[in-house]
Short mmCIF file of C-alpha atoms in Angstrom, two decimals:
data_model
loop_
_atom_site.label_atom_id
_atom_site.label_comp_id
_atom_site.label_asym_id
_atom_site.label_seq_id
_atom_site.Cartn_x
_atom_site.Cartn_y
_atom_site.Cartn_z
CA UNK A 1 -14.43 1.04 12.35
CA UNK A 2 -14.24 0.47 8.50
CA UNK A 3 -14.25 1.08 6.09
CA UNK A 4 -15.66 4.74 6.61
CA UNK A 5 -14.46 7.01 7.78
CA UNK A 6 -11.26 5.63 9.49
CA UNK A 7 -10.40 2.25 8.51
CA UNK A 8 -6.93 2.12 8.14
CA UNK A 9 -5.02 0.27 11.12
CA UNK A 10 -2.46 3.01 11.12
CA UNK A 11 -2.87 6.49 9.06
CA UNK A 12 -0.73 9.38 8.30
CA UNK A 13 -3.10 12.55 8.39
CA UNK A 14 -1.34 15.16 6.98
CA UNK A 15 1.82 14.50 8.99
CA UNK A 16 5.15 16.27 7.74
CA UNK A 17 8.59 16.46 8.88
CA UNK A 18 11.28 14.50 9.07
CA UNK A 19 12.18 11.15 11.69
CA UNK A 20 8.32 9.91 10.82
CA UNK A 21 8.11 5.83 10.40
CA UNK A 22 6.11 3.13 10.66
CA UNK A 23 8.21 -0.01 11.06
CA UNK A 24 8.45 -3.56 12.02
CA UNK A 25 4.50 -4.00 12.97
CA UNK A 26 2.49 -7.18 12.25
CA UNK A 27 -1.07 -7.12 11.10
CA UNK A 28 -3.09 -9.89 11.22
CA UNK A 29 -6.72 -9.48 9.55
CA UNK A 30 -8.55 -12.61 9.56
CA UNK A 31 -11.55 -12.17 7.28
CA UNK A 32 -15.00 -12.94 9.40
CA UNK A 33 -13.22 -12.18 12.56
CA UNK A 34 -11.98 -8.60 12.29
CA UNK A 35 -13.43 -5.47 11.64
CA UNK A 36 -13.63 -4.65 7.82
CA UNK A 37 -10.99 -1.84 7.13
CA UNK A 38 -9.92 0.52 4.00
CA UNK A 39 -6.24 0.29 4.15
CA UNK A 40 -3.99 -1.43 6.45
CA UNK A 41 -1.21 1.32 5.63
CA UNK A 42 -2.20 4.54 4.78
CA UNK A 43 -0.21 8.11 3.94
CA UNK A 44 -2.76 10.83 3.26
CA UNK A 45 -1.57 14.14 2.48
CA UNK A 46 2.42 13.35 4.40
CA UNK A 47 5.26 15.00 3.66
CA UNK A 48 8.92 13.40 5.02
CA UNK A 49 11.81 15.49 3.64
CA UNK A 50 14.74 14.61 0.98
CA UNK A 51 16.89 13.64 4.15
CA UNK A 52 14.48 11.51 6.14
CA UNK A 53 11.37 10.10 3.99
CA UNK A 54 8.59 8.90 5.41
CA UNK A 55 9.52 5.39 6.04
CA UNK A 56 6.83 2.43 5.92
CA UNK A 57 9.74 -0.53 6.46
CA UNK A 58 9.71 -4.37 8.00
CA UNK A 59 5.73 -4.56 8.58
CA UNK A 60 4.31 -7.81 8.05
CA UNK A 61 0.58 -7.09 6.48
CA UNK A 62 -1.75 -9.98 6.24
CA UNK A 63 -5.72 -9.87 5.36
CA UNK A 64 -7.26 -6.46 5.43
CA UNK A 65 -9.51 -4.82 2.73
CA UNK A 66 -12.41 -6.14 1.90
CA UNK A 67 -13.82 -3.00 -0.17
CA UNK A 68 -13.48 -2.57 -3.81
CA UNK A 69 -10.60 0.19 -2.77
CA UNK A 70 -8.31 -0.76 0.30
CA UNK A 71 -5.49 -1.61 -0.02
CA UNK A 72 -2.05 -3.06 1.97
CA UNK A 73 -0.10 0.14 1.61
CA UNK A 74 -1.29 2.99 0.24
CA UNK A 75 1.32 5.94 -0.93
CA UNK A 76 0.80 9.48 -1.61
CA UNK A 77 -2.78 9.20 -0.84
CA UNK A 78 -5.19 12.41 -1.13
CA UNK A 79 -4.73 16.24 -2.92
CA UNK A 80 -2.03 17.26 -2.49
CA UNK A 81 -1.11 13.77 -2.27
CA UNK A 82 2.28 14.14 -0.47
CA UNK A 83 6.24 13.89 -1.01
CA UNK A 84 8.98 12.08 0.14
CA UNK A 85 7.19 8.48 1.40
CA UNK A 86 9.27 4.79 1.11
CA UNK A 87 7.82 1.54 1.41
CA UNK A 88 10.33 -1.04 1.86
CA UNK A 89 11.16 -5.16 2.79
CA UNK A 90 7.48 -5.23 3.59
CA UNK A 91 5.53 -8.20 3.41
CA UNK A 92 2.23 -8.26 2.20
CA UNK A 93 -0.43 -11.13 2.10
CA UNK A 94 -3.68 -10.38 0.65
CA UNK A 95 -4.75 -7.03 1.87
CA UNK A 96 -7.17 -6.54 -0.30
CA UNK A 97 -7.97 -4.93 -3.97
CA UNK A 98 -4.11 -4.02 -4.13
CA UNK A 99 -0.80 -4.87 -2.15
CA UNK A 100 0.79 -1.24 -2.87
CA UNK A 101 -0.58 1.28 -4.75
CA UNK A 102 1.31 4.74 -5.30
CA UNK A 103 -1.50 7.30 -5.93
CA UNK A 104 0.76 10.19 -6.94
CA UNK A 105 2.67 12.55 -5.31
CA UNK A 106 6.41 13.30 -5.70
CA UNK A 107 9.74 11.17 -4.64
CA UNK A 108 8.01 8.02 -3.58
CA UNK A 109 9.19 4.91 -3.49
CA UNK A 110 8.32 1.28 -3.48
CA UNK A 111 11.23 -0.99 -3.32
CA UNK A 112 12.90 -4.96 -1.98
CA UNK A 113 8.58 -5.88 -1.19
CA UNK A 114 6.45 -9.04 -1.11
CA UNK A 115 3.66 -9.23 -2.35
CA UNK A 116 0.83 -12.10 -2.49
CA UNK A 117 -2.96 -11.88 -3.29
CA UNK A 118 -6.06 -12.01 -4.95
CA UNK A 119 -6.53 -15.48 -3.72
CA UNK A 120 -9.58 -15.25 -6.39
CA UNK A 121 -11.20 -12.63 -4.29
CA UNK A 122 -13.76 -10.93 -6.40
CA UNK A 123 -12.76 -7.36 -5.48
CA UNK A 124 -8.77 -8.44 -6.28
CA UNK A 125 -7.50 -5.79 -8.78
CA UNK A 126 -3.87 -5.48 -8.64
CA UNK A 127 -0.44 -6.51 -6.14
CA UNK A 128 1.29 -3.37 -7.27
CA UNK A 129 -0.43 -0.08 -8.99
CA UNK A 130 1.04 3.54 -9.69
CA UNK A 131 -1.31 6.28 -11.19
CA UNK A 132 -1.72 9.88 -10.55
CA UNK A 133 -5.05 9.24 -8.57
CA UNK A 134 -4.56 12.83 -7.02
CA UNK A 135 -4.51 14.62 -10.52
CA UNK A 136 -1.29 17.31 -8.79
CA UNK A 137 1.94 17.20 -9.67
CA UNK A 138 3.75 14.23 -9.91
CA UNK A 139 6.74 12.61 -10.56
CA UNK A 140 9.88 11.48 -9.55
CA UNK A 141 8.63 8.12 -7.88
CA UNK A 142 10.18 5.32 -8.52
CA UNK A 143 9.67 1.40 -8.04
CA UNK A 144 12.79 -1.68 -8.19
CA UNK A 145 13.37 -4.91 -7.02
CA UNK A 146 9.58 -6.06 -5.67
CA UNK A 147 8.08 -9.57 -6.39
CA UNK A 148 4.36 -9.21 -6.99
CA UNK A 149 2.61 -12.63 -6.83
CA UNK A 150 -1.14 -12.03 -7.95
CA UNK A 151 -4.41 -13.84 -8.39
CA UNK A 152 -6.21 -11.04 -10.09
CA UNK A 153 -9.93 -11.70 -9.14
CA UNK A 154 -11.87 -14.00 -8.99
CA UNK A 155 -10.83 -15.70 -12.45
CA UNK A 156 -8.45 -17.63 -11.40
CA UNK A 157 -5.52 -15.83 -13.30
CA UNK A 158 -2.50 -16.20 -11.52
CA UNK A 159 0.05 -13.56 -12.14
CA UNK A 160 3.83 -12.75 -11.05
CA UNK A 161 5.83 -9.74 -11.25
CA UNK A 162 9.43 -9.11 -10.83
CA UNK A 163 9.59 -5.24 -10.78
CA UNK A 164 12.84 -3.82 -10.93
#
């Protein structure tokens, strides 16, 4: 069912609390013989707590999005867009428009992740994005230690990043 109006393969819906994770899962989307999703990871309006974030750790994301706006794991998504989410040794290979995106929020983190894309796709944007999509409060999120390995597009432009 993608990519409206559930096409993540797992989603947070305004879950909050503490002990909440989503961990060591493979994803395998082959493109013409899956179901056209959003997101393959998505946190919409979640809350962990200082103590116990919500923890997105060891998943193995390949193929996903192929809308102009999913993504492999999308952070802090919605308004209020959440608090307290980590993304960690994930690896991603292209899942769409962007590997990880942070889209606000407060105390998130992206850290030790994989990412490969583009693969001159034409709706190929970005392997790594943070912006205050949710236009709330934000802050406090921080990113270290990824490798971002991007086609951006479909020009051919072959980009890596080593964000620490």
């Amino acid at each position: 069912m993608g990519p409206m109006p559930r096409g993540q393969a797992v989603q947070y819906n305004r879950v909050n609390g503490s002990g909440n994770a989503i961990t060591n899962n493979k994803l395998d989307n082959i493109a013409g013989q899956c179901t056209t999703q959003a997101d393959d990871i998505n946190l919409y309006m979640s809350n962990g707590t200082s103590s116990s974030p919500i923890l997105v750790s060891g998943n193995w994301l390949r193929g996903g999005a192929t809308s102009n706006t999913g993504v492999g794991i999308q952070l802090a998504d919605g308004s209020p867009a959440g608090s307290y989410q980590t993304a960690t040794n994930n690896i991603l290979v292209n899942t769409g428009q962007e590997g990880i995106n942070i889209a606000g929020g407060t105390y998130i983190n992206a850290s030790n992740n994989t990412v490969y894309g583009g693969s001159g796709f034409s709706w190929a944007n970005e392997g790594m994005a943070v912006a205050n999509y949710s236009r709330d409060t934000t802050g406090n999120n921080t990113c270290g230690g990824n490798h971002v390995h991007w086609t951006q597009g479909s020009s051919n432009h072959f980009f890596t990043y080593y964000i620490y």
